[in-house]
Coordinates of C-alpha atoms in Angstrom, one line a residue:
X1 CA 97.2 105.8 136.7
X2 CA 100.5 106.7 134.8
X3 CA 100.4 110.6 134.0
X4 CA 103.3 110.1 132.0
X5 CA 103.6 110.8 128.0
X6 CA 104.6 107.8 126.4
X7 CA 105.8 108.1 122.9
X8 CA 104.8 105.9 119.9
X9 CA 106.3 106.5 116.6
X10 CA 108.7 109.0 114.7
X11 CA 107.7 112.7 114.7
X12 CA 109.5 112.5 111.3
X13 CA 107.1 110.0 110.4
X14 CA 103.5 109.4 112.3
X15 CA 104.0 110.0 116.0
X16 CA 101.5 109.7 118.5
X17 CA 101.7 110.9 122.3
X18 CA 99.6 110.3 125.3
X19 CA 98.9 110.3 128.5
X20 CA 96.2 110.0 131.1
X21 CA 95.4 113.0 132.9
X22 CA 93.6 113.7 135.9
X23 CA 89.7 114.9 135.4
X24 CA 88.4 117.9 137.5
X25 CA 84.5 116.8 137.1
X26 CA 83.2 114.9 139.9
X27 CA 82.1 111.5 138.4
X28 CA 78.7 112.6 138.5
X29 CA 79.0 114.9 135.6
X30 CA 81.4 113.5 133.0
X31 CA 79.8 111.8 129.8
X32 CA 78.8 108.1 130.5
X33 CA 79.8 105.6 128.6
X34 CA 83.8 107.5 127.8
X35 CA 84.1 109.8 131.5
X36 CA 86.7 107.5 132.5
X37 CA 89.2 108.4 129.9
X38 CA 90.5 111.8 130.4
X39 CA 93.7 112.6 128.6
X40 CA 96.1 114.5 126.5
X41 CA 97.2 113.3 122.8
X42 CA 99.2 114.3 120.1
X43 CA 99.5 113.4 116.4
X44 CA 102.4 114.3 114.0
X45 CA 102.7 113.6 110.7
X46 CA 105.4 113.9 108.5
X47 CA 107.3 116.7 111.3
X48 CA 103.8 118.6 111.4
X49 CA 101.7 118.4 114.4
X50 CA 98.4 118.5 114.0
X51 CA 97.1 118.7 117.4
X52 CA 99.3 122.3 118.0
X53 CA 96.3 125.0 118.6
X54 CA 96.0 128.1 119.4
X55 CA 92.5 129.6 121.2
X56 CA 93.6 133.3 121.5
X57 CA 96.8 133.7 123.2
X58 CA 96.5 130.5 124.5
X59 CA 98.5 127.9 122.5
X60 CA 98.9 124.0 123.2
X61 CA 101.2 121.4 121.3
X62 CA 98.1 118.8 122.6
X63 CA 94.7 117.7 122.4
X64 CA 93.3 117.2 126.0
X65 CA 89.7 115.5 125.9
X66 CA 88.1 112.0 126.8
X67 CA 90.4 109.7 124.8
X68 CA 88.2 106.7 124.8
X69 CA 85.7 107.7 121.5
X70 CA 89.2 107.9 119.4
X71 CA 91.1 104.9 121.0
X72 CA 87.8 102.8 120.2
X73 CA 87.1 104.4 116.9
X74 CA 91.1 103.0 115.9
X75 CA 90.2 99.9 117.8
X76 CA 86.7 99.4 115.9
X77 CA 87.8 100.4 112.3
X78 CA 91.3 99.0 113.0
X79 CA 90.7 96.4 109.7
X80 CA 89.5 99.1 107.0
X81 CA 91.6 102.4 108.5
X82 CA 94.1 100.3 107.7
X83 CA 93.2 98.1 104.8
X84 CA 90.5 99.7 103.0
X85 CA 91.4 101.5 99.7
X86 CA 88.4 102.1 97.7
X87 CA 86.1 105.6 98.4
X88 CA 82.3 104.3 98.6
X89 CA 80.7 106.8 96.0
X90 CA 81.8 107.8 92.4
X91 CA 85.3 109.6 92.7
X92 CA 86.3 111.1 89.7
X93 CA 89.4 113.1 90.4
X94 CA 92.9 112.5 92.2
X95 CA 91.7 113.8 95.6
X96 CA 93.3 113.0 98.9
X97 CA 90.4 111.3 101.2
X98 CA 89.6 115.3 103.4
X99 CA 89.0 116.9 100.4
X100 CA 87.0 114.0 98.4
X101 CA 84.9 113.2 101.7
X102 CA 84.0 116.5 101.9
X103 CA 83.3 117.2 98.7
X104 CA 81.0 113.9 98.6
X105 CA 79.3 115.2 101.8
X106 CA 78.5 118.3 100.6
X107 CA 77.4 116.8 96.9
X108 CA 75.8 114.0 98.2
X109 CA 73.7 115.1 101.2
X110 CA 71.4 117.5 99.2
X111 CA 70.2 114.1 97.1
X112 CA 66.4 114.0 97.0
X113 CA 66.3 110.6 94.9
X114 CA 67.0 107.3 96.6
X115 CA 70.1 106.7 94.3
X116 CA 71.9 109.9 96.0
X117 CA 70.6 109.3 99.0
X118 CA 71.7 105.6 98.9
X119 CA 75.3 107.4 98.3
X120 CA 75.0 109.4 100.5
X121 CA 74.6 106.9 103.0
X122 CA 78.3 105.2 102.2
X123 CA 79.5 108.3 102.1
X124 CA 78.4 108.6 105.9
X125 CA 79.6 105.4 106.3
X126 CA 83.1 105.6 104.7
X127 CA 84.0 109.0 107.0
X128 CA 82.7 106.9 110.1
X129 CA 85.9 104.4 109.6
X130 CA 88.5 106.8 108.2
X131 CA 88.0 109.9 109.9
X132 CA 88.9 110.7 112.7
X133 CA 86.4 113.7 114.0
X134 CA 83.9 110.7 113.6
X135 CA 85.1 109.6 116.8
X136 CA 85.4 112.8 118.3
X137 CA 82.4 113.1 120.7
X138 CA 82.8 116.7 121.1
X139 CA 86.5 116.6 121.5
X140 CA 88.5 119.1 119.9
X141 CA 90.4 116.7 117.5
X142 CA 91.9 117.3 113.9
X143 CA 90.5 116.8 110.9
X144 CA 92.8 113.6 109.8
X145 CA 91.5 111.1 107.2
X146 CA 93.3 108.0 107.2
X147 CA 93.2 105.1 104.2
X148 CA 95.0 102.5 102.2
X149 CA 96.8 103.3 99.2
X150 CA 99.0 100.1 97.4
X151 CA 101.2 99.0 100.1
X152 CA 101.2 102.7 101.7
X153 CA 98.7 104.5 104.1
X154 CA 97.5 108.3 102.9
X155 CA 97.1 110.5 105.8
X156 CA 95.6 113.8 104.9
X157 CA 94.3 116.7 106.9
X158 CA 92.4 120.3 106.2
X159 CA 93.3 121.6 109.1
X160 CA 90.0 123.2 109.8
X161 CA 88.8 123.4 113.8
X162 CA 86.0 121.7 114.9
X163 CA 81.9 122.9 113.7
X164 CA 81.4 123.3 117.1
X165 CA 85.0 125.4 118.8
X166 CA 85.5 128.0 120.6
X167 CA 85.1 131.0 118.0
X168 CA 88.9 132.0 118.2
X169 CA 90.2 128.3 117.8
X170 CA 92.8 127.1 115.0
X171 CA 95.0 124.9 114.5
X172 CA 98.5 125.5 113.2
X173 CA 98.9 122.6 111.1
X174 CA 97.3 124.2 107.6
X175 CA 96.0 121.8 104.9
X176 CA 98.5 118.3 104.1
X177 CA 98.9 114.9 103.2
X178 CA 101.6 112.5 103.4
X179 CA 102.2 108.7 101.9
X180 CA 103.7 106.5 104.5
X181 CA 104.4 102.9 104.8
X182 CA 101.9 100.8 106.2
X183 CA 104.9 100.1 109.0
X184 CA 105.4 103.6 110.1
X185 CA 101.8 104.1 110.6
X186 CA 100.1 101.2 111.9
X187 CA 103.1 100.1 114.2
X188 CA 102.9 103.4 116.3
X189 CA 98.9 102.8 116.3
X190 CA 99.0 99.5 117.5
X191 CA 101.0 100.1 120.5
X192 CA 99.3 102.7 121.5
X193 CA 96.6 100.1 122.1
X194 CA 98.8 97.5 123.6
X195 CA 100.0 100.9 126.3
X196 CA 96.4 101.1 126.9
X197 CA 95.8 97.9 128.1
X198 CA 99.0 98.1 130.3
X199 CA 97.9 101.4 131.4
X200 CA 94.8 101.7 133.2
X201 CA 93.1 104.8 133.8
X202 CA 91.5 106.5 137.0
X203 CA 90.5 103.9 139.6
X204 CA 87.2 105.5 140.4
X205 CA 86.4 105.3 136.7
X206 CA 87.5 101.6 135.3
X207 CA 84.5 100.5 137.1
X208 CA 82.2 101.5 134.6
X209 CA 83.2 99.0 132.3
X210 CA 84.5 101.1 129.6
X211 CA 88.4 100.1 129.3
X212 CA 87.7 96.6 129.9
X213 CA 85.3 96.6 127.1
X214 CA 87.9 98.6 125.0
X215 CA 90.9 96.1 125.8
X216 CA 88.1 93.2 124.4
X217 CA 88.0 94.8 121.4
X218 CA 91.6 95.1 120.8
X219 CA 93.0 91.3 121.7
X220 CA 90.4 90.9 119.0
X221 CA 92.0 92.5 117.2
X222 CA 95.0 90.1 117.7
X223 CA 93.2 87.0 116.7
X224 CA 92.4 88.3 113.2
X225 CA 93.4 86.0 110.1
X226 CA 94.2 88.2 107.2
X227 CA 91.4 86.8 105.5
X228 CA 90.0 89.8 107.5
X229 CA 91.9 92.3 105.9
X230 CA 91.3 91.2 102.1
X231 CA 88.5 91.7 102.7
X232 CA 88.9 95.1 103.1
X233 CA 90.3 95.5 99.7
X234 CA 88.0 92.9 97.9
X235 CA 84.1 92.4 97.8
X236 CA 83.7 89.0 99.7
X237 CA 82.2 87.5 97.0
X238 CA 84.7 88.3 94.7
X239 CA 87.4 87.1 96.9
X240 CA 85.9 83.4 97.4
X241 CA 85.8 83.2 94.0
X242 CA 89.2 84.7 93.4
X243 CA 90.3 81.9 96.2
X244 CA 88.4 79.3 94.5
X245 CA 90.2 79.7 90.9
X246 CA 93.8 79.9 92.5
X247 CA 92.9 76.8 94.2
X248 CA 91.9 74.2 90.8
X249 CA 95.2 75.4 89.6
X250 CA 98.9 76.3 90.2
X251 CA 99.9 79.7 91.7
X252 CA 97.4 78.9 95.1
X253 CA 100.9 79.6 96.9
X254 CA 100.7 83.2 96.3
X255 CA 97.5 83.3 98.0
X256 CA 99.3 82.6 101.3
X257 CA 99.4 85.5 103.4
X258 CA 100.8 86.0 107.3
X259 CA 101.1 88.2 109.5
X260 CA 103.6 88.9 111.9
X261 CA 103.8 87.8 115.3
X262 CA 102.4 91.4 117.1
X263 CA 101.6 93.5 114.2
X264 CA 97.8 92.6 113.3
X265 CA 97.9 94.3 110.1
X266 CA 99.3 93.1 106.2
X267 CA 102.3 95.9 104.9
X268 CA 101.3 94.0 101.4
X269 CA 98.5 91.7 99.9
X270 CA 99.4 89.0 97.9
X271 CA 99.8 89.6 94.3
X272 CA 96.2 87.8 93.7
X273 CA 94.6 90.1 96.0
X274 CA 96.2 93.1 94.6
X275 CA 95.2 92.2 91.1
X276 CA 91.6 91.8 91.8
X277 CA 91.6 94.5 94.8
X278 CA 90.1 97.3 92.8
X279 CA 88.2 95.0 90.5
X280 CA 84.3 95.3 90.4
X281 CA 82.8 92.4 91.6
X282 CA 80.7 91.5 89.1
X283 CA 83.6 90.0 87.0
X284 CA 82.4 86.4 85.7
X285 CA 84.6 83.3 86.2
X286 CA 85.9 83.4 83.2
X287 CA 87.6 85.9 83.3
X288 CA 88.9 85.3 86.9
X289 CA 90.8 82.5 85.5
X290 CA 92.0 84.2 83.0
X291 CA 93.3 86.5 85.2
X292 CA 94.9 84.1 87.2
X293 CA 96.6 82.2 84.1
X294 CA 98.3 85.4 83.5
X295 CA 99.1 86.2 86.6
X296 CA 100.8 82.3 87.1
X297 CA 102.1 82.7 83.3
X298 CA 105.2 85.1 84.7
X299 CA 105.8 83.4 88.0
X300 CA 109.7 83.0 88.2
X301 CA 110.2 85.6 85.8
X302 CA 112.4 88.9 86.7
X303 CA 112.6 92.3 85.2
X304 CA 115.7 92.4 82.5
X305 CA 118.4 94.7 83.6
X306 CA 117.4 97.6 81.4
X307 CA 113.9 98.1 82.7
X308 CA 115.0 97.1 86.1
X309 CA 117.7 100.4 85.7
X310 CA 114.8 102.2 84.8
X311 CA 112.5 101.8 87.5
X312 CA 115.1 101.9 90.0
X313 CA 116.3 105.2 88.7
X314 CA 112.4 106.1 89.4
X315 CA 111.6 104.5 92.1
X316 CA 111.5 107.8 94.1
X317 CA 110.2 110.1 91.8
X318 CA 108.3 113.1 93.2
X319 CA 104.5 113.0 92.3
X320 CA 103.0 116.5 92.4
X321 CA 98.5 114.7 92.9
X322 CA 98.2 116.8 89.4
X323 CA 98.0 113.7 87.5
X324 CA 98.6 115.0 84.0
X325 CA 101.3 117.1 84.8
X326 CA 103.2 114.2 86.4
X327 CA 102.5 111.8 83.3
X328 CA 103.9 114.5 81.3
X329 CA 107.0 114.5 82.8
X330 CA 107.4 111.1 83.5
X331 CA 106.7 110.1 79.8
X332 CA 109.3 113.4 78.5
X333 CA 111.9 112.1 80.8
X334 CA 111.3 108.3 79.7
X335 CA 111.7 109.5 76.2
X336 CA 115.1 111.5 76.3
X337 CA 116.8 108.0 78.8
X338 CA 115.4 105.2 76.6
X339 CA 116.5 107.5 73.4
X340 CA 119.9 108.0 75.2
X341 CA 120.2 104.1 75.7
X342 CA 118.7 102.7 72.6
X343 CA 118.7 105.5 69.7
X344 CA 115.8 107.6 67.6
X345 CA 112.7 106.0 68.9
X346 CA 110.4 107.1 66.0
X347 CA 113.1 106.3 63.0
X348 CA 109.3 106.2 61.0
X349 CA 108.0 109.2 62.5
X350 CA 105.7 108.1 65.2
X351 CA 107.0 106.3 68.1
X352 CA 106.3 102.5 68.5
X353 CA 105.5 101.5 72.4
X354 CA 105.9 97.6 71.1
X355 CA 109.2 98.5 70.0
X356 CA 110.1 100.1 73.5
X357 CA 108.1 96.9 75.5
X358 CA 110.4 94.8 73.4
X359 CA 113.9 96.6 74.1
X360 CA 112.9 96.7 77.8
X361 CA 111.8 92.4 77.8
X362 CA 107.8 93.4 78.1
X363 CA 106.0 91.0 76.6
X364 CA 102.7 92.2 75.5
X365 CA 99.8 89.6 74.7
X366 CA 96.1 90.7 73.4
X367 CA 93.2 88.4 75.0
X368 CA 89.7 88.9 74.3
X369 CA 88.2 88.8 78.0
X370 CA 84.4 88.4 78.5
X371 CA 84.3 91.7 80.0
X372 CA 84.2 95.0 78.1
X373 CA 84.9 96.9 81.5
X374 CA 88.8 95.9 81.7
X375 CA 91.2 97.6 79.3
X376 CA 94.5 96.2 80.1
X377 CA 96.7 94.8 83.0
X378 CA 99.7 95.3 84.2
X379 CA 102.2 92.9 85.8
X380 CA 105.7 92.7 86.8
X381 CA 107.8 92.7 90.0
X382 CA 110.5 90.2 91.9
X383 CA 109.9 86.5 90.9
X384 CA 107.2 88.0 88.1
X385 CA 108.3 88.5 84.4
X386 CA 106.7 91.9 83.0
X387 CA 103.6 91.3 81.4
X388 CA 101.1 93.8 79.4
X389 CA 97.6 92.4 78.3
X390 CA 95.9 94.0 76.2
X391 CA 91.7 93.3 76.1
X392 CA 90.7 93.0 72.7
X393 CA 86.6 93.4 74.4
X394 CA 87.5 96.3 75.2
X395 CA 85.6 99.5 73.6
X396 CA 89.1 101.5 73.7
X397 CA 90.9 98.6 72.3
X398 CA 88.5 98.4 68.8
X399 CA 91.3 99.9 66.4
X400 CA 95.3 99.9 66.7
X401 CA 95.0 103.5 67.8
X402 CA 93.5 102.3 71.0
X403 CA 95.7 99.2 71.2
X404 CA 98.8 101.6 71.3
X405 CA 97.2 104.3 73.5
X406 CA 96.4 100.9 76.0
X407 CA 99.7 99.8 75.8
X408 CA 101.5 102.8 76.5
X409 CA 99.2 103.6 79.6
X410 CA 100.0 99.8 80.7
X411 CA 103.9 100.8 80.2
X412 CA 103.6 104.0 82.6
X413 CA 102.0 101.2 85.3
X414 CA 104.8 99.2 85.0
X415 CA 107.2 102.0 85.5
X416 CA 106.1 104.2 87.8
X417 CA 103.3 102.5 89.9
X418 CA 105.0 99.8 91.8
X419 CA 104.7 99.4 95.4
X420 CA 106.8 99.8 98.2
X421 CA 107.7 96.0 97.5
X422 CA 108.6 97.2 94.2
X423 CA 106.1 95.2 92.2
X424 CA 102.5 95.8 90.2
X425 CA 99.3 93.6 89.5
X426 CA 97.2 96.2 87.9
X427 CA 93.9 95.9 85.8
X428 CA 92.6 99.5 84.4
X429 CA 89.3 99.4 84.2
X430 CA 86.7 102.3 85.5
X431 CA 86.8 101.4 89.2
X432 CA 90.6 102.3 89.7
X433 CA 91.7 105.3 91.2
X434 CA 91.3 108.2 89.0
X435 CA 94.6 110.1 89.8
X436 CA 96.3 106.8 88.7
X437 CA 94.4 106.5 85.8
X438 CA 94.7 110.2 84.5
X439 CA 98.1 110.1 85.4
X440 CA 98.9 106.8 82.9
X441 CA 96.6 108.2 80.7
X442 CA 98.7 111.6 80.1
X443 CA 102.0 109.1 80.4
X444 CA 100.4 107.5 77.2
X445 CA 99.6 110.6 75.4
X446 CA 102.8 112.6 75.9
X447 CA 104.9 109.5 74.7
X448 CA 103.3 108.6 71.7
X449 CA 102.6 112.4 71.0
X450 CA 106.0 114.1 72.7
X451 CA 106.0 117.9 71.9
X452 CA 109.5 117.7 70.0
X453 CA 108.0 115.7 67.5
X454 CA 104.6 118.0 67.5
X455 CA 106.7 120.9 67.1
X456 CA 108.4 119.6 64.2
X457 CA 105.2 118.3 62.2
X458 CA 103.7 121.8 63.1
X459 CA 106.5 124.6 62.7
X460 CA 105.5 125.3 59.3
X461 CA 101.9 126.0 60.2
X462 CA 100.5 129.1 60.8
X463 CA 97.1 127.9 61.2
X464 CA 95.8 123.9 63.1
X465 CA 92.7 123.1 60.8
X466 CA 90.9 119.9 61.2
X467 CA 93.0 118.3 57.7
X468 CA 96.3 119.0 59.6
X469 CA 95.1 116.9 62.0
X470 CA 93.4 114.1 61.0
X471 CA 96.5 114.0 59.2
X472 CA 99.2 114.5 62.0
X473 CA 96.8 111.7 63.5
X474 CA 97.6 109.5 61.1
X475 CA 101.1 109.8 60.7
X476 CA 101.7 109.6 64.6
X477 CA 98.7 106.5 64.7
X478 CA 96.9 107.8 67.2
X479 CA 92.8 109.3 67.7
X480 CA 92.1 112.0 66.2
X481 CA 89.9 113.5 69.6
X482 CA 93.0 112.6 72.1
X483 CA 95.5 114.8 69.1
X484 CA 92.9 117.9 70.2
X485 CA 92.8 117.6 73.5
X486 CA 96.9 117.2 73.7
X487 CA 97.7 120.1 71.7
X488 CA 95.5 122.2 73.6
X489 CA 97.5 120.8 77.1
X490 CA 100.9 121.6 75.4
X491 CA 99.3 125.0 74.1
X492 CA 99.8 124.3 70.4
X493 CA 96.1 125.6 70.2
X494 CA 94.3 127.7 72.3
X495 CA 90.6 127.0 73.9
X496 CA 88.9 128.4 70.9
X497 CA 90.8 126.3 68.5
X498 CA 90.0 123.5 70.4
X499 CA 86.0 124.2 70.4
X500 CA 86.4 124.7 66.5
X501 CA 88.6 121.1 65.4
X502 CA 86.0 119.4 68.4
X503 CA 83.0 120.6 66.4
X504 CA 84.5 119.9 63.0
X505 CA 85.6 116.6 64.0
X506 CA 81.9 115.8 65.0
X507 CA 80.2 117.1 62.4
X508 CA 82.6 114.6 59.9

């Protein structure tokens, strides 16, 4: 047995350390099925180590436990810890995945009706792969949720101790989260399981079966196509059908997908899986092909040099998981650099987001999709001309109000919501992400209603009745509800304001 600490990772980054240690219970009394697998461990994300505890005086930089129920749990889940995005209940905020499991847990598990308890049930399920106190078996591990987000992973962490600790137990770590690539997090993991195999444990123990059994499962793990992992992303059914269209016509190339020889895990989906990723599966044929004439439409396209400055100069711009907050900014910022290149964006006194998709080379089509649960798509990237769709089915896209507000939350997509390989294939629709979605929807708001142009339509006013609205709506072509709610963000009107123009504007 090596009783050495071998290292895996960047502590900058996602580190792991570990090492077999020796076990002071006599065979006899150490758990079956994981007794042979005593050990230390320690995880660090982002410089913070999340193992470092204290239990009174005593403090340790490690966890020391049997390591087998987390080095199967990684070896088991290996496909959707690494691969699955989606939560498995109704998510309605921007939540990292310890706060919205939690949160589902709590909500979920005092369901009496078979619909919440149905929920419930994934919810269970979904914490079994991605977090990691699932596999702890009584170990004193932290509470680290680990998922798929784009081409990144999302670690996040409450930094609670264990329901069942010693009473004066913490850990030092506090609350977090970090985005990494799917390289700096999946590399470390996967040779830790390749130092396993190498590294047997105790000789009195490896005869209970339990690391040969784990090595199985990981050169599995090795002979996975990544068929595997789309599936991860997309419903199976979805994804043979998504397959099928690509294949009657051209574009079936970007379907092709491989993985590296000795890292068992995809740093990006194709652009066909990405688009129909976070799509619900009950998307008819149709529109699949659709989709996928869109999506082949731009092929051999590039970005023209003034949108590609932009998103370069934005590439690494801070996002603060307070979605509106961060589409406010992003859209004020856009506003005073495209003004600064191009001139007075609203010469007519409401700004056009056709005119900006047309200095920046976005061409923007309207379809009229069988769906009504799609609102728009988004596509650009290297070898793909920008592309905004518009779905004319769509319940939000009935007048020109809703075709601008669509276009402009399609424009903060293509800006600001590229992966790590710098591209986007992104249909908004109710299944996305809500922190993504509220963050292009207050992108959309803030740039077709910026608060210098508010401020000047509104500086003779003493008083914001429901006429100065519905005409300030009109001038600046937008709804009438969203003008409410966005002078209330930017604190043109207070909460009792707001209450007043929302029941005047109901009652007609």
């Amino acid at each position: 047995m090596n009783n050495e600490y071998a290292r895996f990772g960047r502590a900058d980054k996602f580190e792991i350390v570990i090492r077999w240690a020796q076990d002071a219970a006599p065979p006899s009394q150490r758990p079956s099925g994981h007794g042979w697998s005593m050990g230390h461990v320690e995880l660090t994300v982002a410089g913070v180590n999340l193992t470092d505890s204290r239990v009174g005086s005593h403090r340790q930089s490690h966890v020391g436990w049997y390591l087998a129920p987390m080095l199967d749990w990684i070896a088991t889940n290996w496909v959707e810890l690494l691969h699955e995005e989606d939560f498995a209940w109704p998510a309605k905020d921007a939540a990292v995945a310890v706060n919205a499991c939690q949160r589902a847990l709590d909500f979920w598990g005092t369901a009496e009706d078979e619909t919440g308890r149905r929920i419930y049930r994934n919810v269970q399920a979904w914490y079994k792969r991605h977090g990691l106190r699932a596999a702890a078996a009584g170990g004193l591990f932290p509470d680290l949720f680990v998922r798929r987000l784009a081409d990144d992973i999302e670690l996040s962490w409450s930094g609670q101790p264990p329901q069942f600790s010693p009473k004066d137990m913490a850990f030092e770590s506090g609350a977090g989260f970090a985005r990494l690539s799917v390289e700096d997090v999946a590399g470390p993991l996967w040779q830790v399981l390749q130092w396993v195999k190498r590294n047997p444990p105790q000789p009195d123990t490896v005869s209970e079966g339990g690391w040969e059994t784990l090595c199985r499962k990981i050169d599995a793990i090795d002979h996975l196509s990544p068929l595997a992992f789309e599936q991860a992303l997309i419903a199976s059914d979805l994804l043979e059908r998504v397959r099928a269209s690509f294949a009657r016509s051209r574009g079936k190339e970007l379907l092709h997908e491989q993985l590296e020889a000795g890292k068992p895990y995809l740093t990006e989906f194709s652009m066909p899986v990405a688009m129909f990723g976070g799509v619900s599966p009950n998307l008819d044929d149709g529109d699949i092909d659709a989709l996928r004439d869109a999506l082949v439409s731009v092929m051999g396209g590039h970005d023209a040099k003034e949108l590609a400055e932009l998103v370069q100069d934005r590439k690494d711009l801070p996002v603060g998981n307070v979605p509106y907050e961060d589409g406010y900014q992003f859209a004020e910022e856009l506003l005073d650099d495209i003004e600064e290149r191009f001139g007075n964006l609203h010469p007519e006194g409401f700004v056009d987001p056709r005119a900006i998709c047309k200095r920046l080379s976005v061409e923007v089509n309207e379809c009229h999709l069988n769906t009504t649960s799609i609102r728009g798509v988004a596509l650009a990237g290297e070898h793909f001309a920008p592309l905004i769709l518009i779905n004319g089915a769509s319940v939000f896209n009935k007048s020109e109000e809703g075709k601008r507000f669509t276009l402009a939350h399609e424009l903060c997509h293509i800006l600001f919501d590229r992966t790590r390989a710098r591209r986007i294939a992104h249909v908004s629709g109710p299944w996305v992400a809500p922190g993504i979605e509220k963050r292009a929807n207050a992108f959309a708001a803030y740039l077709l209603m910026p608060r210098a142009l508010l401020a000047r339509y509104l500086a003779s006013r003493s008083e914001i009745d429901i006429g100065t609205v519905r005409k300030l709506s009109e001038t600046l072509r937008v709804n009438v509800s969203a003008l409410i709610e966005h002078l209330y963000n930017l604190d043109f009107i207070d909460e009792v304001v707001r209450e007043t123009l929302r029941f005047e504007l109901k009652a007609g």
